[in-house]
mmCIF file of C-alpha atoms and ligand atoms in Angstrom:
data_model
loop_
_atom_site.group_PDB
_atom_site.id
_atom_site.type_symbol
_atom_site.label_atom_id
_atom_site.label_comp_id
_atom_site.label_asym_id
_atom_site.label_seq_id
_atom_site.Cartn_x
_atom_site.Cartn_y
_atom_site.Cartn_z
ATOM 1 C CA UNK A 1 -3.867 -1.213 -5.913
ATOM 2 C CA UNK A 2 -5.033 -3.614 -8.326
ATOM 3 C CA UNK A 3 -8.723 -3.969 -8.847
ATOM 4 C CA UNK A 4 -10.486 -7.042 -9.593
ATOM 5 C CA UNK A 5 -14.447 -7.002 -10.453
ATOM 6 C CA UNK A 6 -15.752 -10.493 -10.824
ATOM 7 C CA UNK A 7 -19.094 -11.392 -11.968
ATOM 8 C CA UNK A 8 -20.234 -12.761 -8.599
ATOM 9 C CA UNK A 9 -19.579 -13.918 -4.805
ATOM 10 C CA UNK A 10 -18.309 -17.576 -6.652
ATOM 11 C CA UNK A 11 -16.371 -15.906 -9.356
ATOM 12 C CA UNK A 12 -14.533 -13.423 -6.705
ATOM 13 C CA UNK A 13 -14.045 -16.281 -4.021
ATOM 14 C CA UNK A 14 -12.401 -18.699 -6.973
ATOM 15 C CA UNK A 15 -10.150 -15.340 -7.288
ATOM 16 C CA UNK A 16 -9.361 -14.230 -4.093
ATOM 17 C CA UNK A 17 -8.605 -18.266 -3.755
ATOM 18 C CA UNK A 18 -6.334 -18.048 -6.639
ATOM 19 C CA UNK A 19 -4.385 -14.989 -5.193
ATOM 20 C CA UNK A 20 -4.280 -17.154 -1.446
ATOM 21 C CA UNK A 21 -2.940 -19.971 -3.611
ATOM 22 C CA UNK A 22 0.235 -18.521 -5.408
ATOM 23 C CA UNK A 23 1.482 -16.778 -2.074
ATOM 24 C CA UNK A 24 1.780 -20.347 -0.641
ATOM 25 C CA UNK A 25 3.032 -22.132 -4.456
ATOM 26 C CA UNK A 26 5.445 -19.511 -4.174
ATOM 27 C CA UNK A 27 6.453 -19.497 -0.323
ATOM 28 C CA UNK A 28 5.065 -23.157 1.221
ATOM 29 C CA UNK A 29 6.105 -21.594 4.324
ATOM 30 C CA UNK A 30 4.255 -18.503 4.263
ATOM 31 C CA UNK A 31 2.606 -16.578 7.153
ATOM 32 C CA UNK A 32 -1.080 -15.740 5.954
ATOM 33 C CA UNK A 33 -3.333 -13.000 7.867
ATOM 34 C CA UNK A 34 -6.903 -14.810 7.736
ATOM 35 C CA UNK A 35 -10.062 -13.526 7.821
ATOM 36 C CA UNK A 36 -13.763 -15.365 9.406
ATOM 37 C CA UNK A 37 -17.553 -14.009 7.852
ATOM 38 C CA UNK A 38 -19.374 -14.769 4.656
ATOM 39 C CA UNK A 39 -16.580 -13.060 2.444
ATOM 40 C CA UNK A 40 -14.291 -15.423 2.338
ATOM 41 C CA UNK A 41 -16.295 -18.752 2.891
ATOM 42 C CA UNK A 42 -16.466 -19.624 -0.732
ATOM 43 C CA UNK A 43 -12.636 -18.845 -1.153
ATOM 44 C CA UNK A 44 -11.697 -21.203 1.776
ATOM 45 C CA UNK A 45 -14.220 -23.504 -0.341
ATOM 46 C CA UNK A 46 -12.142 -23.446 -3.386
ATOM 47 C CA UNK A 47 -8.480 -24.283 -1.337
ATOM 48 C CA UNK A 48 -9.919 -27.012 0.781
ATOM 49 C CA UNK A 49 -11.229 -28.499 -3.284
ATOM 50 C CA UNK A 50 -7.721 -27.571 -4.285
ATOM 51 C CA UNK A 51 -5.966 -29.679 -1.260
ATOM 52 C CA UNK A 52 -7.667 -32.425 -1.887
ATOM 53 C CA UNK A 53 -6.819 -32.215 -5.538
ATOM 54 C CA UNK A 54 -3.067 -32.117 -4.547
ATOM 55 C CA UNK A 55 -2.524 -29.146 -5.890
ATOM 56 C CA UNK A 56 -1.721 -27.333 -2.822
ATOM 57 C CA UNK A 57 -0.611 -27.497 1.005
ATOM 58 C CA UNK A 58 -0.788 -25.790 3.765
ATOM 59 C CA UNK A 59 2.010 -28.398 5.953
ATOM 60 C CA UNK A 60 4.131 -25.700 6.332
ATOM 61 C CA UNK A 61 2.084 -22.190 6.261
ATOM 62 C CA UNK A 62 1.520 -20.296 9.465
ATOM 63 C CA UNK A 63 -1.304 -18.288 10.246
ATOM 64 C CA UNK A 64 -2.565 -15.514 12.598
ATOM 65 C CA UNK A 65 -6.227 -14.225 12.632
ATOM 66 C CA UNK A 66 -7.580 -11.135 12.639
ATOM 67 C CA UNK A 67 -10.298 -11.009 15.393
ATOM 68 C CA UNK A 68 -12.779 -12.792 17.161
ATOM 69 C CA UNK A 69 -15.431 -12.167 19.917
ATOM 70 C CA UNK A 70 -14.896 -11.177 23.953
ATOM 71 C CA UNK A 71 -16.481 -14.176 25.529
ATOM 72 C CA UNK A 72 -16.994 -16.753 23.381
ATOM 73 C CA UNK A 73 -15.209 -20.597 23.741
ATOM 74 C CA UNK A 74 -13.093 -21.812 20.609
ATOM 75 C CA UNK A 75 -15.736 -24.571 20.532
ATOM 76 C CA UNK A 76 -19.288 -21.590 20.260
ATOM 77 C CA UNK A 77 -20.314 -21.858 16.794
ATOM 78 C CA UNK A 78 -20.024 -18.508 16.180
ATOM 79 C CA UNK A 79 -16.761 -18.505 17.497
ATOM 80 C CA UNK A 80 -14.199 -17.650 14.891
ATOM 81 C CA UNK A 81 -11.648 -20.176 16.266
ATOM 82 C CA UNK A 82 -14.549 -22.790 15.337
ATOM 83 C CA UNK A 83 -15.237 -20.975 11.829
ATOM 84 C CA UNK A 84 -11.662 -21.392 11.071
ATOM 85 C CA UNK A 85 -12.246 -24.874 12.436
ATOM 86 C CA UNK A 86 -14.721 -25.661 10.095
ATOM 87 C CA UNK A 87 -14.401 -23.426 7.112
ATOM 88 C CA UNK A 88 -10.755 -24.110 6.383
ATOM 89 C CA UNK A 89 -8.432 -25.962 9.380
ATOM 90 C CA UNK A 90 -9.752 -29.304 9.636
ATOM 91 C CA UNK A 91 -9.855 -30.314 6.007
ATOM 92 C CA UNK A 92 -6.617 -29.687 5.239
ATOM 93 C CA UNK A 93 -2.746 -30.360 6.335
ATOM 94 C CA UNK A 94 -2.327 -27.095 8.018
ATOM 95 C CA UNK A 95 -0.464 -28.286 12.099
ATOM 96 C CA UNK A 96 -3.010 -26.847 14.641
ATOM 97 C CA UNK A 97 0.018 -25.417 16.649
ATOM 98 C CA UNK A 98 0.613 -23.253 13.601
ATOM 99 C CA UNK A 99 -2.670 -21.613 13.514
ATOM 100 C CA UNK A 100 -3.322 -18.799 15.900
ATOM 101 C CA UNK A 101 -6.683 -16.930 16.575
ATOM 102 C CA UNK A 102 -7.427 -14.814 19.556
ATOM 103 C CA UNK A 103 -8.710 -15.964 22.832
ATOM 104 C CA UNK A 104 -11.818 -14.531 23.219
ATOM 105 C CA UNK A 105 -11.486 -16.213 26.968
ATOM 106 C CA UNK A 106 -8.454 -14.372 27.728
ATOM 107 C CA UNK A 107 -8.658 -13.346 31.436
ATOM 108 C CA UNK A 108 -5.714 -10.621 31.004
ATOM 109 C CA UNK A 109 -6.740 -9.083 27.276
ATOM 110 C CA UNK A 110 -4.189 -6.699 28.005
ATOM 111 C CA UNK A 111 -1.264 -8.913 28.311
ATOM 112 C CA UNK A 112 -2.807 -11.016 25.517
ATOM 113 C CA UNK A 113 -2.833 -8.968 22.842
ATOM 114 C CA UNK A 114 1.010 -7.451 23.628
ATOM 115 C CA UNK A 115 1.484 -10.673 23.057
ATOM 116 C CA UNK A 116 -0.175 -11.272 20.008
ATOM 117 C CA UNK A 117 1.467 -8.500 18.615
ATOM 118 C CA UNK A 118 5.060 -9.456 19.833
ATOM 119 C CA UNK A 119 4.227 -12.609 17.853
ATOM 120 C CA UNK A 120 3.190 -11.014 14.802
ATOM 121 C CA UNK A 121 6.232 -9.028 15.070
ATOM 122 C CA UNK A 122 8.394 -11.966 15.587
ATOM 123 C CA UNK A 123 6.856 -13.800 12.348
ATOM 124 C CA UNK A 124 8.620 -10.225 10.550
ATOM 125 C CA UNK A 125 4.322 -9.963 9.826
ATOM 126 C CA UNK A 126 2.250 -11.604 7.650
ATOM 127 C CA UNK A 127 3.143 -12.096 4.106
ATOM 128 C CA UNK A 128 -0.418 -12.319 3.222
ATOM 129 C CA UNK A 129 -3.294 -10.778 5.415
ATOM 130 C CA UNK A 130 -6.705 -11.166 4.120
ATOM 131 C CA UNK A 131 -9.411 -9.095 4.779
ATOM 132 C CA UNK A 132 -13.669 -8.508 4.473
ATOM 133 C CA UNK A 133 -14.829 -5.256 4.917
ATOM 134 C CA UNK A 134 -17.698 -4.122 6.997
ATOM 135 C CA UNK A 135 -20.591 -2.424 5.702
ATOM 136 C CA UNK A 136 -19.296 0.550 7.785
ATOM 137 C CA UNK A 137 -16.008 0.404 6.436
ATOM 138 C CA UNK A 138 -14.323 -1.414 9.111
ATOM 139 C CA UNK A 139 -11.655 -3.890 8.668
ATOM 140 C CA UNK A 140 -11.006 -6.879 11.455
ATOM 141 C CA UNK A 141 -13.017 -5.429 13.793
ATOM 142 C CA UNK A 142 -11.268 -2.016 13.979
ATOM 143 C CA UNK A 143 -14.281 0.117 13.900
ATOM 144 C CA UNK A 144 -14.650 3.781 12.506
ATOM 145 C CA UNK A 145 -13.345 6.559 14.919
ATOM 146 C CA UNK A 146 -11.610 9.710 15.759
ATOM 147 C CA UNK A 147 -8.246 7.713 15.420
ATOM 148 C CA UNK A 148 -6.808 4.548 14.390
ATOM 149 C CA UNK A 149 -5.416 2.234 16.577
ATOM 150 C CA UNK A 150 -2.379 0.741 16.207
ATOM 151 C CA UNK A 151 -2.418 -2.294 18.286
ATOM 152 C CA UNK A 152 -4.213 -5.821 18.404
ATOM 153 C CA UNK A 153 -6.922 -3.809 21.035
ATOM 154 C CA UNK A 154 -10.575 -4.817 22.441
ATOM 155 C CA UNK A 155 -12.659 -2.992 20.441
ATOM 156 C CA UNK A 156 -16.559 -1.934 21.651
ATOM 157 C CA UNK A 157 -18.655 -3.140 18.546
ATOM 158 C CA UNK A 158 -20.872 -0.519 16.850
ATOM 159 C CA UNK A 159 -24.432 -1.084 16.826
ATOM 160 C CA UNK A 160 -24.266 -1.320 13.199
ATOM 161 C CA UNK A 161 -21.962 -4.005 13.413
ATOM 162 C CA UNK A 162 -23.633 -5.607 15.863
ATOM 163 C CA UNK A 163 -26.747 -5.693 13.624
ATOM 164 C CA UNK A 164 -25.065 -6.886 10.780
ATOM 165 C CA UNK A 165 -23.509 -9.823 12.247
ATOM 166 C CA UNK A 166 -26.916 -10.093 14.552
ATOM 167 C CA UNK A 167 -27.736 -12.920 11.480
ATOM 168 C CA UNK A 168 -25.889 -15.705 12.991
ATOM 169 C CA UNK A 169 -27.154 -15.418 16.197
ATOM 170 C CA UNK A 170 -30.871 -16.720 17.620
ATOM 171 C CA UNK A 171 -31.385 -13.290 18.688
ATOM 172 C CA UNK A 172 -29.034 -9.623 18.691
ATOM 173 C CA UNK A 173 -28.911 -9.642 22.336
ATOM 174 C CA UNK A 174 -27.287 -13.148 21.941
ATOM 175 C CA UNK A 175 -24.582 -11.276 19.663
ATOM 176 C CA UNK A 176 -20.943 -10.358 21.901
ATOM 177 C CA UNK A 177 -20.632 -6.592 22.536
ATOM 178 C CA UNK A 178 -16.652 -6.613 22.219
ATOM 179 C CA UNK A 179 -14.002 -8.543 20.441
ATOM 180 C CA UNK A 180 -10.269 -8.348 20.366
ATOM 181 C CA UNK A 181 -9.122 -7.280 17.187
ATOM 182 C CA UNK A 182 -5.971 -6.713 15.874
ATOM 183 C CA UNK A 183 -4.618 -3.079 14.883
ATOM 184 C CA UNK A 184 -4.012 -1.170 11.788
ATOM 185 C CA UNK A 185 -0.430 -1.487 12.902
ATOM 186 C CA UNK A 186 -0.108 -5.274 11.606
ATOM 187 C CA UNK A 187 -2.616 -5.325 9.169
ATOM 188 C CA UNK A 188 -0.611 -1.576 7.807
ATOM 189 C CA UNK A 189 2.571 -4.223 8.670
ATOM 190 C CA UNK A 190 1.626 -7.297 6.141
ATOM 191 C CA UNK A 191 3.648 -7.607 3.063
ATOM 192 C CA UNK A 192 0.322 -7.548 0.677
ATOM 193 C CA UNK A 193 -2.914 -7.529 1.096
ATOM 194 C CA UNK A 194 -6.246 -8.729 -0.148
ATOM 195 C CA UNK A 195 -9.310 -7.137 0.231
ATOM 196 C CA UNK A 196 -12.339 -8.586 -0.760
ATOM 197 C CA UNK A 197 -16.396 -8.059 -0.846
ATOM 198 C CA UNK A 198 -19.213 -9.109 -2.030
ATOM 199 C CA UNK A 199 -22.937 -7.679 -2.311
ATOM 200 C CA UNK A 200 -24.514 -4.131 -2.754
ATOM 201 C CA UNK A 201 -24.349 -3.150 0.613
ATOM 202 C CA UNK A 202 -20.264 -3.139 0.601
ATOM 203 C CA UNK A 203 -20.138 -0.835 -2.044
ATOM 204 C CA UNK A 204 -20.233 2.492 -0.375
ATOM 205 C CA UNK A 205 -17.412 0.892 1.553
ATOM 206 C CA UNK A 206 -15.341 -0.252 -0.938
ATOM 207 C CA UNK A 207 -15.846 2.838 -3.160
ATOM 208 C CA UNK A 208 -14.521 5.175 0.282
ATOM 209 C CA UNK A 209 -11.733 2.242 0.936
ATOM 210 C CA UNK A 210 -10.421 2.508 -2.748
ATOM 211 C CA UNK A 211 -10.445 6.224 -3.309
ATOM 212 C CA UNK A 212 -12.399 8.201 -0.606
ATOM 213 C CA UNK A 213 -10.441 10.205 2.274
ATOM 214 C CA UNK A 214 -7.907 8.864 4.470
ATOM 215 C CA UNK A 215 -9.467 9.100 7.659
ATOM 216 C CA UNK A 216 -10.339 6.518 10.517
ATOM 217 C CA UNK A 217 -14.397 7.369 9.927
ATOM 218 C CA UNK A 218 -13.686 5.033 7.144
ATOM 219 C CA UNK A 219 -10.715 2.441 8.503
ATOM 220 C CA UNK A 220 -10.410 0.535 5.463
ATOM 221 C CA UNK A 221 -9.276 3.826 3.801
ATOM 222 C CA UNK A 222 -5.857 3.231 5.423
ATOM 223 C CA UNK A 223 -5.345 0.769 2.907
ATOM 224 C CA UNK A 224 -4.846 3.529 0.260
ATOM 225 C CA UNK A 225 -1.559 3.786 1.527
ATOM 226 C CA UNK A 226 -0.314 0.172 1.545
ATOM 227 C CA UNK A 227 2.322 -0.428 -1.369
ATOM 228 C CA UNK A 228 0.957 -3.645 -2.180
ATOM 229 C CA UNK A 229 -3.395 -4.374 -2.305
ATOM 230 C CA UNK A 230 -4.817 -6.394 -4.315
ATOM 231 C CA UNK A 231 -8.977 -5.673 -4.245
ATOM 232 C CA UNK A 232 -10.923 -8.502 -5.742
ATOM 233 C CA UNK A 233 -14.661 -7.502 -5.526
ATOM 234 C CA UNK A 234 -18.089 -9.050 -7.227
ATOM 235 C CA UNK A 235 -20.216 -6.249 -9.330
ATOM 236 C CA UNK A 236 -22.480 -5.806 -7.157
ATOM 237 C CA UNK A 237 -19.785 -4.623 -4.420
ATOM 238 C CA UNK A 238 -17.737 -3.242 -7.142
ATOM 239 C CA UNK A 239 -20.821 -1.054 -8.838
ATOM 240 C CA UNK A 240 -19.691 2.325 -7.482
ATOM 241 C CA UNK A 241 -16.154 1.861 -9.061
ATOM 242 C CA UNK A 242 -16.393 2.448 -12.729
ATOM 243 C CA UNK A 243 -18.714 5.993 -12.842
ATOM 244 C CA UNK A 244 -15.532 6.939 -9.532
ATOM 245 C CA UNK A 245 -13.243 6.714 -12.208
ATOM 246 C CA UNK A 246 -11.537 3.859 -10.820
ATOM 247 C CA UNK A 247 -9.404 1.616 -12.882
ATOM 248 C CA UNK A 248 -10.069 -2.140 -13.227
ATOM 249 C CA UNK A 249 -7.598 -4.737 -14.000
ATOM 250 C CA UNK A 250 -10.453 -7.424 -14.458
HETATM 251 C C1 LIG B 1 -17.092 -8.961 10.573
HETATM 252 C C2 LIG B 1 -15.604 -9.306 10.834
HETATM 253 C C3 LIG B 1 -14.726 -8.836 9.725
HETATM 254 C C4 LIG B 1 -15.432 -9.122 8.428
HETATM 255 C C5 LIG B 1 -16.600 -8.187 8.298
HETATM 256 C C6 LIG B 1 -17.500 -8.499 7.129
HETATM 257 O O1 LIG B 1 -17.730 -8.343 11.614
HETATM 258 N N1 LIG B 1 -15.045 -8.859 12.045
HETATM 259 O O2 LIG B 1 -13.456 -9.444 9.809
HETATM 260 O O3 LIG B 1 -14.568 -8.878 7.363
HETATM 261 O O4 LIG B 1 -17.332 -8.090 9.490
HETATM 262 O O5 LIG B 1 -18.190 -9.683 7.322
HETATM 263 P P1 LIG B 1 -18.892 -10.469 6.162
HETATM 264 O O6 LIG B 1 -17.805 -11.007 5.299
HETATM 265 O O7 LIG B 1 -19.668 -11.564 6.843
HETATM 266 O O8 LIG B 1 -19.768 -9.507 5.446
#
């Protein structure tokens, strides 16, 4: 793992924008796992600045997202087909038939998320997958338990979840109970990965991602045994690091 502490959420999304960057300088045509919530906002910022500049494009990248929420319409604002939408699709030269997200209208999630998989699979998985981290150490929406799960899976959201992402919604009954996430399995699957976090209240979660137990309690823990994660995380999320005895590249 290499471990990058930047002095805050606009100095870690200008580097988890440079790391998103190079993987698509160096492969135009590369698949990239993406991730919705505050985390990466400001990194999604810094690409759609770099477009524009010329410096980049997306004409020929795929992409496949994590997650999104049981019952809402691509075109909810809390959707995360309309945060992609928003945040990163429409302002740059990315072909909406390239982008997938799942449908979190599906009427057979069964059948849909076989398929998502067998599409993932198909695509030899990502090159790139991106991910936040929730406060309870989940990653997409795979939520701590007695197992992991392999497969892209509806997932019941923990209340703690539910509470944290209760914010964007007028009210936390208004916030979706489920959403279909995908599994360890292709996130395990992706040829690198980049973590990211920002804020004091990740850093319990980042500190038991980076070096606490292996165990599902703590999903993002899994990562420990990926060849190939890069972590970039502000101080604040990065603040239990140093006393762990964690080594920091920057
Ligand atoms: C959400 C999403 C995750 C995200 C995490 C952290 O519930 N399902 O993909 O990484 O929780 O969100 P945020 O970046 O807003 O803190």
């Amino acid at each position: 793992m290499r471990i990058f502490v930047e002095k805050d959420y606009d100095a870690m999304s200008r580097r988890m924008a440079q790391v998103i960057a190079a993987e698509i300088v160096h492969n135009p045509a590369c698949v990239l796992g993406l991730a919705t919530g505050s985390t990466p906002e400001g990194a999604y910022k810094y690409l759609v600045d770099w477009y524009k500049q010329g410096c980049l494009s997306f004409k020929d990248v795929l992409s496949v997202n994590l997650d999104e929420y049981v019952g809402l319409a691509p075109t909810h604002d809390q959707s995360y087909r309309y945060f992609m939408q928003s945040n990163l699709f429409n302002h740059v030269d990315i072909i909406p038939e390239n982008t997938r997200v799942p449908d979190g209208l599906t009427k057979d999630p069964k059948t849909f998320c076989a398929e998502y998989d067998a599409y993932i699979h198909s695509l030899g998985y990502v090159d790139l997958q991106l991910l936040g981290i929730g406060r309870n150490g989940h990653i997409g929406f795979n939520e701590p338990g007695d197992s992991f799960v392999k497969e892209t899976h509806v997932v019941d959201l923990a209340e703690s979840t539910i509470d944290a992402n209760a914010r964007f919604f007028a009210t936390r009954d208004d916030v979706p109970k489920q959403a279909i996430s995908m599994g360890i399995g292709a996130i395990m699957g992706a040829k690198k990965v980049l973590l990211a976090a920002s804020g004091e209240e990740k850093a319990g979660a980042i500190l038991n991602s980076i070096c606490g137990t292996i165990t599902p309690h703590c999903p993002g823990s899994i990562l420990q045994l990926h060849p190939n994660v890069v972590v970039v995380v502000d101080e604040a999320a990065g603040s239990r690091l140093k006393s762990a005895g964690v080594s920091i590249c920057g």
